[in-house]
Amino acid sequence: MSSSATHRGAAVVEVTDLHKSFGSNHVLRGLDATIRQGEVVCVIGPSGSGKSTFLRCINLLEQPTSGSIKVGGEEVTDPDCDIDAIRRNMGMVFQQFNLFPHLSVLDNCTVAQTTVLKRGKEEAETKARDNLEKVGLSDKADAYPAQLSGGQQQRVAIARALSMDPKLMLFDEPTSALDPELVGDVLSVMRRLATEGMTMFVVTHEMAFAREVADRVIFMDGGSIVEEGVPSQVIGSPTEERTRVFLQRVLDPTHVDPGAEDEAHAERHRAAAAAAGSTPGVPLDPQR
């Protein structure tokens, strides 16, 4: 859990009754959430539960269908809101790194500084090198993304985001595209950011990270927030049955839910009956 986080901190993000639909697909169903200064909030849940869409709505990479999102007290869904100014205070780290392949590591970390923040080249390079050192890649400043491992590319992406001096970091499953042996270095960088008091909103499948680092955990399913609380409660002793089933499957892959096992057995029986020309539910003739 981050050392400087406090639930008494000012609200950085306030989400109220957030809905998002893609055509007839209702992806987010009335979400309410608050992220406070210095907090690390981890969002967990099965694939397709709306986690990434929720995160992407915060900086309007996805336009909400309805509801309110305030960042630093400003309503970002207001047509008069300067969303570019809001985004300057938010760092975003994607699943697939999204580095510019034709730019060096150093240039990847300076281009937004010089074009968006209008920093001078020397100041931008100093900031970039400081953040590359923070993520353990000071020796890779002149390398190109194709010369780096996936884990190194993701750490460059973090350094790039930090170089913009964000007040909030958004992480969209930052380790999901990495080989298992490369995950640790990225999580170590994120742990360090948490101890330094960075406000972080993290969509993740890394349960150990969420348990160790998060101040709060949100469990989502079916586009809704099913359960929310401190890690020891949500992950260690969930109150909702859906949360419990999800965690059993994630934390103990060998666990088989009895109901699912019975249904799988019934499905195998139906398939065998169909293949033999029998009616499901009617015992097969052993002589056939």
XYZ file of C-alpha atoms in Angstrom:
288
model
C 0.000 0.000 0.000
C 1.405 3.422 -0.930
C 2.975 5.106 2.049
C 1.702 8.620 1.429
C -1.842 7.882 0.350
C -4.687 9.076 2.496
C -8.423 8.909 2.057
C -8.523 12.526 3.333
C -6.672 13.742 0.213
C -8.372 15.961 -2.330
C -10.390 14.224 -5.011
C -8.407 14.056 -8.253
C -11.115 12.200 -10.198
C -14.838 12.024 -9.407
C -17.026 9.739 -11.507
C -20.808 9.818 -11.113
C -23.368 7.563 -12.823
C -21.071 6.826 -15.760
C -22.628 4.962 -18.681
C -21.013 3.906 -21.941
C -22.631 2.054 -24.814
C -21.280 0.852 -28.125
C -24.433 0.599 -30.196
C -26.726 -1.779 -28.329
C -23.884 -3.047 -26.122
C -24.178 -1.374 -22.705
C -20.553 -1.579 -21.523
C -20.577 0.642 -18.419
C -23.650 0.706 -16.210
C -23.830 3.639 -13.830
C -20.342 3.690 -12.288
C -19.539 5.852 -9.272
C -15.925 6.217 -8.118
C -13.487 8.677 -6.590
C -9.698 8.713 -6.880
C -7.967 10.839 -4.261
C -4.574 12.465 -4.323
C -1.807 9.979 -3.530
C -4.051 6.929 -3.834
C -3.314 3.805 -5.814
C -6.597 2.348 -7.056
C -6.486 -1.008 -8.835
C -9.373 -2.234 -10.980
C -9.688 -5.998 -11.373
C -12.227 -8.268 -13.006
C -12.761 -10.693 -15.867
C -12.070 -9.804 -19.486
C -14.948 -7.880 -21.012
C -16.108 -6.414 -17.709
C -15.525 -2.812 -18.842
C -12.314 -2.105 -16.916
C -10.322 -0.593 -19.779
C -13.329 1.317 -21.101
C -13.773 2.830 -17.638
C -10.154 3.967 -17.571
C -10.255 5.323 -21.130
C -13.355 7.377 -20.347
C -11.453 9.298 -17.678
C -9.329 11.122 -20.256
C -12.001 10.897 -22.971
C -10.208 8.396 -25.156
C -13.713 6.961 -25.024
C -16.603 9.417 -24.967
C -19.100 8.567 -22.197
C -22.711 8.059 -23.225
C -23.901 9.791 -20.060
C -22.758 10.643 -16.564
C -20.232 12.975 -14.994
C -16.421 12.825 -14.866
C -14.591 15.543 -12.969
C -10.797 15.759 -13.061
C -9.312 18.310 -10.697
C -12.814 19.671 -10.199
C -13.412 20.272 -13.924
C -16.202 18.485 -15.770
C -14.381 16.858 -18.677
C -17.599 15.935 -20.500
C -18.514 19.626 -20.757
C -18.144 20.694 -24.413
C -16.397 23.858 -23.218
C -13.771 21.920 -21.253
C -10.202 22.167 -22.561
C -9.573 18.427 -22.616
C -6.035 18.899 -23.943
C -5.174 20.922 -20.845
C -6.696 18.208 -18.650
C -4.737 15.493 -20.442
C -1.456 17.317 -19.839
C -1.861 16.418 -16.172
C -2.573 12.747 -16.883
C 0.012 10.191 -17.930
C -1.258 7.175 -19.863
C 0.500 3.827 -20.184
C -1.056 1.413 -22.676
C -0.894 -2.361 -23.043
C 1.106 -2.157 -26.272
C 3.641 0.546 -25.264
C 2.764 2.862 -28.226
C 6.301 4.173 -28.656
C 7.313 5.934 -31.865
C 9.396 3.278 -33.671
C 11.370 5.825 -35.717
C 12.495 7.803 -32.666
C 15.193 6.943 -30.157
C 14.278 6.259 -26.547
C 15.424 9.752 -25.588
C 13.430 11.385 -28.372
C 10.343 9.366 -27.410
C 10.632 10.948 -23.973
C 11.225 14.512 -25.198
C 8.928 14.991 -28.188
C 5.771 15.680 -26.149
C 7.685 17.924 -23.777
C 8.949 20.150 -26.582
C 5.771 20.178 -28.686
C 3.079 20.269 -25.987
C 4.780 21.847 -22.977
C 7.100 23.996 -25.150
C 10.128 23.066 -23.089
C 13.548 23.772 -24.466
C 15.575 20.841 -25.788
C 18.102 20.876 -22.955
C 15.455 20.986 -20.222
C 13.435 18.259 -21.929
C 16.452 15.984 -22.302
C 17.439 16.484 -18.661
C 13.927 15.583 -17.543
C 13.869 12.561 -19.856
C 17.243 11.261 -18.682
C 16.195 11.634 -15.043
C 13.098 9.524 -15.676
C 14.967 6.945 -17.743
C 17.291 6.551 -14.773
C 14.267 6.162 -12.501
C 13.004 3.227 -14.589
C 16.479 1.684 -14.858
C 17.137 2.477 -18.520
C 19.610 5.350 -18.478
C 21.918 3.298 -20.719
C 19.243 2.919 -23.423
C 18.709 6.589 -24.294
C 20.136 6.204 -27.804
C 18.484 2.848 -28.550
C 15.363 2.423 -30.671
C 12.218 0.587 -29.536
C 12.886 -2.403 -31.814
C 16.170 -2.958 -29.992
C 14.439 -3.313 -26.613
C 12.531 -6.107 -24.926
C 8.831 -5.654 -24.259
C 9.494 -4.939 -20.606
C 12.069 -2.293 -21.488
C 9.680 -0.680 -23.965
C 7.006 -0.491 -21.294
C 9.428 1.129 -18.875
C 10.296 3.680 -21.561
C 6.566 4.351 -21.927
C 6.382 5.007 -18.182
C 9.410 7.326 -18.347
C 7.810 9.168 -21.270
C 4.605 9.702 -19.287
C 6.498 10.826 -16.178
C 8.463 13.356 -18.214
C 5.260 15.365 -18.622
C 5.027 15.801 -14.809
C 1.543 14.283 -14.513
C -0.623 14.546 -11.421
C -2.338 11.254 -12.258
C -1.044 8.105 -13.949
C -3.437 5.793 -15.796
C -2.214 2.246 -16.455
C -4.229 0.044 -18.820
C -3.076 -3.520 -18.079
C 0.586 -2.497 -18.469
C 1.955 -6.038 -18.102
C -0.596 -8.004 -20.131
C 1.490 -7.993 -23.334
C 4.734 -8.998 -21.604
C 6.436 -12.344 -21.211
C 6.068 -13.469 -17.568
C 9.779 -13.041 -16.848
C 9.628 -9.365 -17.902
C 6.679 -8.396 -15.721
C 8.660 -7.930 -12.514
C 10.751 -4.978 -13.711
C 7.667 -3.031 -14.781
C 5.863 -3.727 -11.506
C 8.959 -2.655 -9.560
C 8.843 0.735 -11.275
C 5.155 1.064 -10.454
C 5.802 0.144 -6.816
C 8.394 2.902 -6.641
C 5.950 5.434 -8.057
C 3.420 4.403 -5.417
C 5.902 4.913 -2.583
C 6.700 8.360 -4.004
C 3.042 9.335 -3.709
C 2.004 9.260 -7.368
C -1.760 9.039 -7.816
C -2.371 5.906 -9.888
C -5.413 4.266 -11.463
C -4.410 0.794 -12.596
C -6.360 -1.779 -14.581
C -4.547 -5.024 -13.880
C -4.633 -8.802 -13.703
C -1.668 -8.788 -11.294
C -3.393 -9.765 -8.050
C -0.190 -9.784 -5.994
C 0.564 -6.215 -7.078
C -2.973 -5.081 -6.262
C -2.828 -6.752 -2.860
C 0.557 -5.237 -2.008
C 0.402 -1.742 -3.504
C -3.225 -0.643 -3.858
C -4.982 1.514 -1.309
C -8.308 0.438 -2.785
C -9.386 -2.323 -5.127
C -12.429 -2.141 -7.395
C -13.857 -5.398 -8.736
C -15.908 -5.011 -11.913
C -18.130 -7.448 -13.751
C -20.708 -6.905 -16.470
C -19.999 -3.187 -16.657
C -20.750 -2.584 -12.969
C -18.722 -2.156 -9.803
C -19.535 -5.286 -7.819
C -17.274 -4.686 -4.836
C -14.856 -2.026 -3.634
C -12.608 -1.737 -0.604
C -9.132 -2.225 0.780
C -7.146 -5.133 -0.705
C -7.353 -7.243 2.439
C -11.136 -7.157 2.168
C -11.770 -7.372 -1.589
C -8.978 -9.840 -2.381
C -8.520 -11.469 1.003
C -12.103 -11.773 2.205
C -14.607 -10.714 -0.479
C -18.224 -10.265 0.539
C -19.747 -10.754 -2.920
C -20.099 -14.243 -4.387
C -19.096 -13.067 -7.871
C -15.855 -11.612 -6.497
C -15.120 -14.821 -4.628
C -15.629 -16.999 -7.708
C -13.426 -14.743 -9.845
C -10.596 -14.747 -7.314
C -10.771 -18.516 -6.867
C -10.310 -18.951 -10.593
C -7.501 -16.396 -10.826
C -5.577 -17.261 -7.672
C -6.091 -21.032 -7.873
C -6.262 -22.133 -11.528
C -6.648 -25.758 -10.388
C -9.889 -24.939 -8.580
C -12.996 -26.178 -10.356
C -16.309 -24.639 -9.420
C -18.693 -27.555 -8.669
C -21.526 -25.910 -10.568
C -19.332 -25.397 -13.612
C -18.107 -28.984 -13.379
C -21.692 -30.320 -13.278
C -22.655 -28.198 -16.273
C -19.584 -29.355 -18.205
C -20.510 -32.980 -17.462
C -24.063 -32.370 -18.649
C -22.795 -30.713 -21.818
C -20.547 -33.689 -22.574
C -23.546 -36.001 -22.087
C -25.677 -33.921 -24.447
C -22.926 -33.937 -27.068
C -22.508 -37.711 -26.792
C -26.253 -38.188 -27.064
C -26.438 -36.023 -30.159
C -23.563 -37.887 -31.783
C -25.292 -41.218 -31.102
C -28.653 -40.009 -32.394
C -30.231 -40.085 -28.951
C -32.378 -37.475 -27.223
C -30.593 -35.457 -24.495
C -31.820 -36.524 -21.079
C -32.701 -40.034 -22.279
C -30.167 -42.724 -21.276
C -28.148 -44.108 -24.158
C -28.862 -47.715 -25.178
C -25.661 -49.574 -24.250
C -26.331 -51.981 -27.152
C -26.174 -49.234 -29.764
